[in-house]
Coordinates of C-alpha atoms and ligand atoms in Angstrom, one line a residue:
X13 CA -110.3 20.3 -33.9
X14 CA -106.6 21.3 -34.4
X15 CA -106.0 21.7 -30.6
X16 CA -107.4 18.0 -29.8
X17 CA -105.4 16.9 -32.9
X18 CA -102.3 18.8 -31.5
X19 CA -102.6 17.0 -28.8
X20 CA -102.0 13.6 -30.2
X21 CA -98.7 16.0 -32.4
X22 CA -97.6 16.4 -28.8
X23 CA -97.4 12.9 -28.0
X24 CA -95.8 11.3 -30.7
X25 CA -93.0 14.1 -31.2
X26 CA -89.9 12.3 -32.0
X27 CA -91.5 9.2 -32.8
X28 CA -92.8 7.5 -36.5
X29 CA -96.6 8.1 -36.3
X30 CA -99.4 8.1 -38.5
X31 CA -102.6 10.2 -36.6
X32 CA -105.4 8.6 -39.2
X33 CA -108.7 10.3 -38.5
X34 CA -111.6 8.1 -38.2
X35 CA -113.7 10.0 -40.3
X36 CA -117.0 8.6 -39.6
X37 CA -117.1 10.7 -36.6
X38 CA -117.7 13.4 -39.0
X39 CA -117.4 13.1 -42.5
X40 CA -118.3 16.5 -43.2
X41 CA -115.7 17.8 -46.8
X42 CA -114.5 20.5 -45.1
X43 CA -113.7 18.6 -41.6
X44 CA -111.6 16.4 -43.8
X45 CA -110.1 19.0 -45.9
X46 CA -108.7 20.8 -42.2
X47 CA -107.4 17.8 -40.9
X48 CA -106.0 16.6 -44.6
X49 CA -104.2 19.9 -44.6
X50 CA -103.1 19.0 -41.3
X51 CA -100.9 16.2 -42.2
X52 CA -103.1 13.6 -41.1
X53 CA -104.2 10.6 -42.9
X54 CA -107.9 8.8 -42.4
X55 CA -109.3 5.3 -40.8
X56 CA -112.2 4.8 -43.5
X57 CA -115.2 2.2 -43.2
X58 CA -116.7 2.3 -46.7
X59 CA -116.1 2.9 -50.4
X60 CA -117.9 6.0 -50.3
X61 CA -116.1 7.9 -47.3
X62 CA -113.0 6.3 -49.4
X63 CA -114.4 9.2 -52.3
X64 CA -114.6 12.1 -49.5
X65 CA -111.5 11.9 -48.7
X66 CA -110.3 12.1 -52.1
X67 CA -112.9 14.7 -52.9
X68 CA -111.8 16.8 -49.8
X69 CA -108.1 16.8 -51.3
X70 CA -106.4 13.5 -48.8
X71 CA -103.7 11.7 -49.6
X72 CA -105.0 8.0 -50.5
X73 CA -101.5 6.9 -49.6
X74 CA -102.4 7.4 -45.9
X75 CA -106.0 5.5 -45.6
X76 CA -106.4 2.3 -43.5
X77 CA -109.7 0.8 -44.3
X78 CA -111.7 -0.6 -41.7
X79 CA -115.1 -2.8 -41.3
X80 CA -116.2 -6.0 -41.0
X81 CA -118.3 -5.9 -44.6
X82 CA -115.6 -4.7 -47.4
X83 CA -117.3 -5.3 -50.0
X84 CA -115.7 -6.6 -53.7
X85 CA -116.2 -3.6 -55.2
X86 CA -114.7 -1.5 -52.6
X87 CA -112.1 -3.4 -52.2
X88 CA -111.2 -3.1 -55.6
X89 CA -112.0 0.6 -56.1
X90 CA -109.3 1.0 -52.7
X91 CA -106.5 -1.1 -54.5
X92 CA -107.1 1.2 -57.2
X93 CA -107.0 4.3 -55.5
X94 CA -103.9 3.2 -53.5
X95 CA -104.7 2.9 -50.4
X96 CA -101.9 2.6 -47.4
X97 CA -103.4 -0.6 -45.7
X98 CA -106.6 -2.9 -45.5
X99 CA -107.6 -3.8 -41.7
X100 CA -109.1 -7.0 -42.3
X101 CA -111.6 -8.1 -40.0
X102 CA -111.6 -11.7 -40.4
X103 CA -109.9 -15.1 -42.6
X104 CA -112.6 -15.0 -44.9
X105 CA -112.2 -11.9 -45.6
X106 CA -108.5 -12.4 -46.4
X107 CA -109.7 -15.2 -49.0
X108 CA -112.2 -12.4 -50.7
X109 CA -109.6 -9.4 -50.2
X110 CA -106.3 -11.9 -51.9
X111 CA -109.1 -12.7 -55.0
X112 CA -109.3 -9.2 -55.7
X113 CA -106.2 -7.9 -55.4
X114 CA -105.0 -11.2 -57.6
X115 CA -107.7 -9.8 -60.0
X116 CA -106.5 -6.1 -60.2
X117 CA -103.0 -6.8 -61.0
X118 CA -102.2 -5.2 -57.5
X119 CA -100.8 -6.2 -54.4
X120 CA -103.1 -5.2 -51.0
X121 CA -101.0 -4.4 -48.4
X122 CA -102.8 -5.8 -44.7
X123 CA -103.1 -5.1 -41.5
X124 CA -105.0 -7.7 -39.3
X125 CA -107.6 -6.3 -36.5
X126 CA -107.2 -8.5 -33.4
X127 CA -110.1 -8.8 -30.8
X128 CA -107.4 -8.4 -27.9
X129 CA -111.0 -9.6 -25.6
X130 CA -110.4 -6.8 -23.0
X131 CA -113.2 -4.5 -21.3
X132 CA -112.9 -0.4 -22.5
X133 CA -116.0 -0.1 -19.3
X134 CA -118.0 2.1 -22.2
X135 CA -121.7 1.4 -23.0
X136 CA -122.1 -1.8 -24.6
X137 CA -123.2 -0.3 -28.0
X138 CA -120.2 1.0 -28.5
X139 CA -117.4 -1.8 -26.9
X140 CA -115.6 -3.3 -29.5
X141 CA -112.7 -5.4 -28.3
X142 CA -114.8 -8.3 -26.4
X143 CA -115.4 -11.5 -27.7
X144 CA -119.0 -11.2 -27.8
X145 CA -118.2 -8.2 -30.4
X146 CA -118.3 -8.8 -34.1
X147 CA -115.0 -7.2 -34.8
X148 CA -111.5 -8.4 -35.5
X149 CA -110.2 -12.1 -35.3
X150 CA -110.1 -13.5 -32.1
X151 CA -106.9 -13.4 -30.1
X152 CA -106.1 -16.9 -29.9
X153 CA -106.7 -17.3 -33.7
X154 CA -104.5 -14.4 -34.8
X155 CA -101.5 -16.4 -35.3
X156 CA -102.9 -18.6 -37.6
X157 CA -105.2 -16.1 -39.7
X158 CA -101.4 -14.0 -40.4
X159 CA -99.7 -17.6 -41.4
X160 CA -102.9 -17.7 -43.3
X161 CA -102.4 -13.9 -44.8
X162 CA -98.2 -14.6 -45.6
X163 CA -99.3 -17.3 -47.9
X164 CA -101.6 -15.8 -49.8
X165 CA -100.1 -13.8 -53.0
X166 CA -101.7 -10.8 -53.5
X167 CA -101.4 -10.2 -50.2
X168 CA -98.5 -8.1 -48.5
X169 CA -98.6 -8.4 -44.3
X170 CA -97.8 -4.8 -43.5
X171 CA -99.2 -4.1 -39.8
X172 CA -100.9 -5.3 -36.6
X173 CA -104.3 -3.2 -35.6
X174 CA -106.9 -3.2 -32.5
X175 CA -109.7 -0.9 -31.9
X176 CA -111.4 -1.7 -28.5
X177 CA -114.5 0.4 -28.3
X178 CA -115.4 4.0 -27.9
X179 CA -115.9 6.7 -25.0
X180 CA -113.1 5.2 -22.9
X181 CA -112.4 7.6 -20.2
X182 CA -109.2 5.9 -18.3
X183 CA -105.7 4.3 -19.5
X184 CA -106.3 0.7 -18.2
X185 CA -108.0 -0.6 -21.1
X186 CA -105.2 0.6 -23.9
X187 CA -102.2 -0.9 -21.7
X188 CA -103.9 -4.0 -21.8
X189 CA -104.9 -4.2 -25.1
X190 CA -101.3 -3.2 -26.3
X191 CA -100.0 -5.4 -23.8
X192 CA -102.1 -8.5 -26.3
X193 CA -101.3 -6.8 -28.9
X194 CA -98.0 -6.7 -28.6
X195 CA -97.8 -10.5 -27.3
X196 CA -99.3 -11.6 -30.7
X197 CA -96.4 -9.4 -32.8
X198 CA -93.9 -11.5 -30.5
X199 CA -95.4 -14.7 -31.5
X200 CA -95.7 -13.9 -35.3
X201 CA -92.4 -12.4 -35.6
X202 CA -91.3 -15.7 -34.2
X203 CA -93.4 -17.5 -37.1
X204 CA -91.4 -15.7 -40.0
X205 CA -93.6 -13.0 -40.4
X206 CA -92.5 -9.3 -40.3
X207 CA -94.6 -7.0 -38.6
X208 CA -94.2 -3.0 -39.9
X209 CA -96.9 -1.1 -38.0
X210 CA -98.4 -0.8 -35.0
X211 CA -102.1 0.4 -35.0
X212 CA -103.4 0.8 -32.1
X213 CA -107.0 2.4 -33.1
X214 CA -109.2 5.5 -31.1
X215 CA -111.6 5.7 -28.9
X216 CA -110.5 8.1 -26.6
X217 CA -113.5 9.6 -24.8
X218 CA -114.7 13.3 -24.2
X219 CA -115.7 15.5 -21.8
X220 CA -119.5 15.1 -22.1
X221 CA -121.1 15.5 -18.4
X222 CA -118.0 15.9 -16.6
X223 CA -116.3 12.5 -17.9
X224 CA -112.6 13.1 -17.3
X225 CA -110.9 10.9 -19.6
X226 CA -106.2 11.5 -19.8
X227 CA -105.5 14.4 -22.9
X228 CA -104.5 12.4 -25.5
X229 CA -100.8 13.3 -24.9
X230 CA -101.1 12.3 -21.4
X231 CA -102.2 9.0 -22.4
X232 CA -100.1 8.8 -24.9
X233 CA -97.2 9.1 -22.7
X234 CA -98.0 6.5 -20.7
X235 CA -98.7 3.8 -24.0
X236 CA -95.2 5.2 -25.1
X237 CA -93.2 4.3 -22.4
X238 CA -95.3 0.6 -21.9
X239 CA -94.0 0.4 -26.0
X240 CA -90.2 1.2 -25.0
X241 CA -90.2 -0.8 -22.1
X242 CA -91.3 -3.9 -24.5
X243 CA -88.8 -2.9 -27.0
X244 CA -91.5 -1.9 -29.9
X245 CA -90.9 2.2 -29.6
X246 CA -88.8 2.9 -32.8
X247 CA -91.8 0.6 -34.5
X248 CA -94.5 2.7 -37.3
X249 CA -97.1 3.7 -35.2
X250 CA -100.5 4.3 -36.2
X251 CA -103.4 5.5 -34.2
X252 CA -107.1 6.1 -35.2
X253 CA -109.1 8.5 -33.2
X254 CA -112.5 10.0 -34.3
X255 CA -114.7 11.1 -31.2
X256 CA -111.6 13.0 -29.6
X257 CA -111.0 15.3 -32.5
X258 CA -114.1 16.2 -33.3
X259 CA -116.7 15.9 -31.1
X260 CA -116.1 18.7 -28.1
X261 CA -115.5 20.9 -31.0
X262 CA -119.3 21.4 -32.5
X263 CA -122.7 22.2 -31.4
X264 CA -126.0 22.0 -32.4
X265 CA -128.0 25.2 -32.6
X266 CA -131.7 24.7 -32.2
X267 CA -134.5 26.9 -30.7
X268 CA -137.8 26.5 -28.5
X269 CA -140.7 26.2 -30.7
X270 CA -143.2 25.3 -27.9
X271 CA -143.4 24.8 -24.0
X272 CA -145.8 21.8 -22.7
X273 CA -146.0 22.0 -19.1
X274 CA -147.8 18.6 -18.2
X275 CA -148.9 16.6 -15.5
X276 CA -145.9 14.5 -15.1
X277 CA -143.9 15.6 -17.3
X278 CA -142.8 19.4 -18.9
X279 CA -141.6 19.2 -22.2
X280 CA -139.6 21.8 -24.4
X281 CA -139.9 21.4 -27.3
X282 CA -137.3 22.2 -30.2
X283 CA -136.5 22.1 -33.7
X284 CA -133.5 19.9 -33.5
X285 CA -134.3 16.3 -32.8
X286 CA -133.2 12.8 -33.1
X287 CA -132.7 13.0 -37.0
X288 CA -130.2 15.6 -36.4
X289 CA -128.7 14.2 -32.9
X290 CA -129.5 10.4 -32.7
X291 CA -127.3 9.3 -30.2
X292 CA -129.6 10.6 -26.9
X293 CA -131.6 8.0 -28.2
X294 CA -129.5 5.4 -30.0
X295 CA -127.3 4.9 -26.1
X296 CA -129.4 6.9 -23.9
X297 CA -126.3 9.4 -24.6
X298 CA -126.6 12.8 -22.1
X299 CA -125.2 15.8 -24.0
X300 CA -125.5 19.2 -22.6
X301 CA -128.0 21.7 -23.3
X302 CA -127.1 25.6 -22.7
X303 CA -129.5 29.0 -23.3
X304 CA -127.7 30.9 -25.6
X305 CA -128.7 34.0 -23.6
X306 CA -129.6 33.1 -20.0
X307 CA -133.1 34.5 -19.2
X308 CA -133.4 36.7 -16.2
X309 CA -137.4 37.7 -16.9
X310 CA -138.5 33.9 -16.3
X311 CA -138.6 33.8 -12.8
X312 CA -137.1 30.2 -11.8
X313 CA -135.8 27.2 -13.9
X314 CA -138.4 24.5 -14.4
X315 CA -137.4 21.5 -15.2
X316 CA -138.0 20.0 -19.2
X317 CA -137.7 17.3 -21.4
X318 CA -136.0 18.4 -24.3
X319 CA -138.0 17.0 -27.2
X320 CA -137.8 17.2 -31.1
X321 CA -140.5 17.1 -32.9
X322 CA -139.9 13.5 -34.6
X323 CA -143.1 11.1 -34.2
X324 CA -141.1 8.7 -32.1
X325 CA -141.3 8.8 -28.0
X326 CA -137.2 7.9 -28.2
X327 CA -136.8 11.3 -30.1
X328 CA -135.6 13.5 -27.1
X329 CA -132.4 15.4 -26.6
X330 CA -132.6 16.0 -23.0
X331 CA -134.2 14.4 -19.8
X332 CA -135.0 16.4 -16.6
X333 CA -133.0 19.3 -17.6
X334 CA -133.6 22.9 -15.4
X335 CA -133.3 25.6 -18.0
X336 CA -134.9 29.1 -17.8
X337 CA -136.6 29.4 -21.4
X338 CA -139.3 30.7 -23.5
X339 CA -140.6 29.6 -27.0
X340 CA -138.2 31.1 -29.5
X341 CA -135.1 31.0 -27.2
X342 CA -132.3 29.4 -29.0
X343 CA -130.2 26.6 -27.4
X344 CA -126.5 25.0 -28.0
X345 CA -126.5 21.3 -27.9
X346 CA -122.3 20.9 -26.8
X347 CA -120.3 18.0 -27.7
X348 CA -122.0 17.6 -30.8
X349 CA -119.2 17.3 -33.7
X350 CA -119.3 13.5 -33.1
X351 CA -121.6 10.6 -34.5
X352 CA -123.9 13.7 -34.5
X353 CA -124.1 14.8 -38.9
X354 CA -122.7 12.1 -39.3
X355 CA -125.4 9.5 -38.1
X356 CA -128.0 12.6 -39.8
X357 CA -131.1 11.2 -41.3
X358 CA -134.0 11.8 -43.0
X359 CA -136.6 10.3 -40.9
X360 CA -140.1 12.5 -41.2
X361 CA -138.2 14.2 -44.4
X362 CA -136.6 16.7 -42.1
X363 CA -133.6 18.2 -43.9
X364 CA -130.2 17.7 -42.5
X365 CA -129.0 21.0 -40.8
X366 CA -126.6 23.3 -42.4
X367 CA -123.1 22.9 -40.6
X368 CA -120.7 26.1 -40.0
X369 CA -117.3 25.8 -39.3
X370 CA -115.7 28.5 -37.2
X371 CA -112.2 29.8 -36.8
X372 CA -111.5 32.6 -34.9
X373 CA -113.9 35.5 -35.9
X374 CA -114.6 33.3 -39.6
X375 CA -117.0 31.4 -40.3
X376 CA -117.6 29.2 -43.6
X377 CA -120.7 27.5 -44.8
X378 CA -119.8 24.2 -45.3
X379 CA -123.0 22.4 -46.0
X380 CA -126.3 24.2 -47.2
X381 CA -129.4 22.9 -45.5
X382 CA -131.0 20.1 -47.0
X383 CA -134.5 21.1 -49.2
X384 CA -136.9 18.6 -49.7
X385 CA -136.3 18.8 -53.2
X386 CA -132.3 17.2 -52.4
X387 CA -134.3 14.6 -50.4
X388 CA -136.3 13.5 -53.4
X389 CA -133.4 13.8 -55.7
X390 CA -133.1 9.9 -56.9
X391 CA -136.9 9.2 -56.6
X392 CA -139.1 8.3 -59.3
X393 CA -143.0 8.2 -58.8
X394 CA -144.7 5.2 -60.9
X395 CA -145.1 5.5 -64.8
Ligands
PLP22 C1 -115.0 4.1 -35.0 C2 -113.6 3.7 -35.1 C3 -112.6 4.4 -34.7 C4 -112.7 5.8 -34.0 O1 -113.3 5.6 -32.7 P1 -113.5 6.9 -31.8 O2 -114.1 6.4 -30.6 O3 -114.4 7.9 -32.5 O4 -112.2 7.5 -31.6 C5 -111.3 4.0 -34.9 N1 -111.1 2.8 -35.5 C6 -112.1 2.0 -35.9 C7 -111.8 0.7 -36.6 C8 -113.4 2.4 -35.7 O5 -114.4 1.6 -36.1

């Protein structure tokens, strides 16, 4: 976690940046209390990861709050926390957010998210910056949605964000999208209308099955020098990356309960499963599956479906993987610190896993496994 976020330190030396983790990555307290402690501040979606953050001991200063459904009440309970900057999603959104902030006595500082319409080439779950996507204001109505924004009194226009998608392995897709971006900062300074930040969002891909997406200071050097060239590189900048700090950085520990060899298919099955790592079956996502201790007494490796035991046929891990195992062998899931706890459930009232965090030869417990009796917690049976 602190090399992939010293990465990103790497390639905004010398400049005014803001690395804001997007915590729903993983919103684990003591993943945010390592990266608060780091310096960094956090991209936020809802009112409760807005009480992590606090809990885990960041600075509400440095929050940007994202997402297309801001409710009243978490608007309000960010204005009173004092958040650094709303992303606002859309104009009626800027109506609801300039009610509030009338309302609490307290001026909300705004950043609109522009839908800069250009293809991140990442599954289609998970592409956010196309006009068929439900976030940000569309491009050509930008303009008018920060006229809209200036006018309105409880509302202070601080910044300019984008967030195009997720996964994205190559640079293309980020020149081009700051390359709208900054087009639309030309045109509304021309309106009157000061622009302070720069956000230019995450979605910097991993190294799943041999994906080679740029290091993030790599990348970084190239968005950097497209910014001077247009004259915006002494600007605020702000970036919001989630997958890229987090998710090379875990695993999931799970072991063989039971071997199925079958007619057409073999199956291994394990006690990890899409409850615990839904996103094999949420985007058909591959993550890598590795023998803790490689067998040498089973002869050959057959080839498996790596199965949980959830009552759903889309709960597997794993297609046509060759491993060499037996029932009780334990297995690391890689790549699993991303949209892995966090997207946890319940489902079949499995417990959530206990997570670990690691540094060097210490390890801390930073979550106890779930009981049933924390599952039921909040249930009432009839009177
Ligand atoms: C999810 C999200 C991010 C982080 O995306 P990653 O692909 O995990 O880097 C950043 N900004 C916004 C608005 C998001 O919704």
């Amino acid at each position: 976690m602190l090399a992939a976020l010293a990465a990103y330190q790497r390639g905004f030396a010398g400049r005014k940046a803001q690395i804001c983790y997007a915590m729903k990555a993983n919103s684990s307290l003591g993943v945010l209390q390592v990266f608060a402690q780091a310096g960094c501040g956090f991209d936020i979606v809802s009112g409760g990861e807005l009480e992590r953050v606090l809990a885990a001991g960041g600075d509400a200063a440095r929050v940007i709050f994202s997402g297309v459904g801001k409710t009243r009440a978490e608007m309000r309970q960010a204005l009173d926390a004092g958040i650094g900057c709303f992303n606002v999603e859309s104009e009626a959104e800027l109506e609801v957010l300039n009610e509030v902030a009338l309302s609490a006595g307290k001026p909300a500082r705004v950043s609109i998210r522009v839908n800069p319409n250009v293809d991140p080439k990442t599954h289609p779950y998970i592409s956010t910056g196309l006009k068929g996507n439900k976030f940000g204001v569309a491009h050509e109505r930008a303009l008018g949605a920060y006229q809209r924004a200036a006018a309105l009194p409880g509302l202070q226009v601080v910044g300019i964000d984008c967030h195009i998608g997720s996964q994205i392995t190559e640079a293309t897709p980020y020149l081009d999208a700051m390359d709208r971006v900054l087009d639309l900062v030309e045109a509304i300074e021309a309106a009157g209308i000061p622009i302070q930040h720069l956000d230019f969002g995450g979605g910097l891909g991993i190294d799943y099955n041999g994906e080679t997406p740029p290091p993030a200071d790599a990348l970084w050097a190239q968005l950097l020098a497209r910014l001077d060239a247009r004259g915006f590189g002494q600007r605020q900048l702000m970036i919001e990356p989630g997958r890229s700090l987090v998710g090379n950085a875990g695993v999931c520990l799970s072991e063989v309960l039971y071997l199925k060899p079958g007619a057409e298919k073999n199956f291994c099955i394990i006690d990890a499963a899409m409850n615990d790592l839904p996103r094999p079956a949420m985007y058909q996502a591959f993550q890598q599956i590795v023998p803790l201790s490689p067998r040498v007494d089973v002869s050959a490796p057959t080839t498996w479906d790596v199965v949980g035991p959830v009552c759903e046929s889309g709960d597997w891990i794993g297609r046509d993987r060759a491993l060499a195992v037996q029932a009780g062998d334990l297995l690391a899931i890689l790549s699993a610190g991303a949209y892995c706890m966090s997207m946890a459930s319940n489902y079949n009232t499995r417990g959530r896993a206990a997570e670990v965090l690691v540094d060097g030869d210490h390890a801390s417990v930073i979550r106890r496994r779930e009981s049933a009796a924390d599952q039921m917690r909040g249930e009432n049976l009839l009177r």
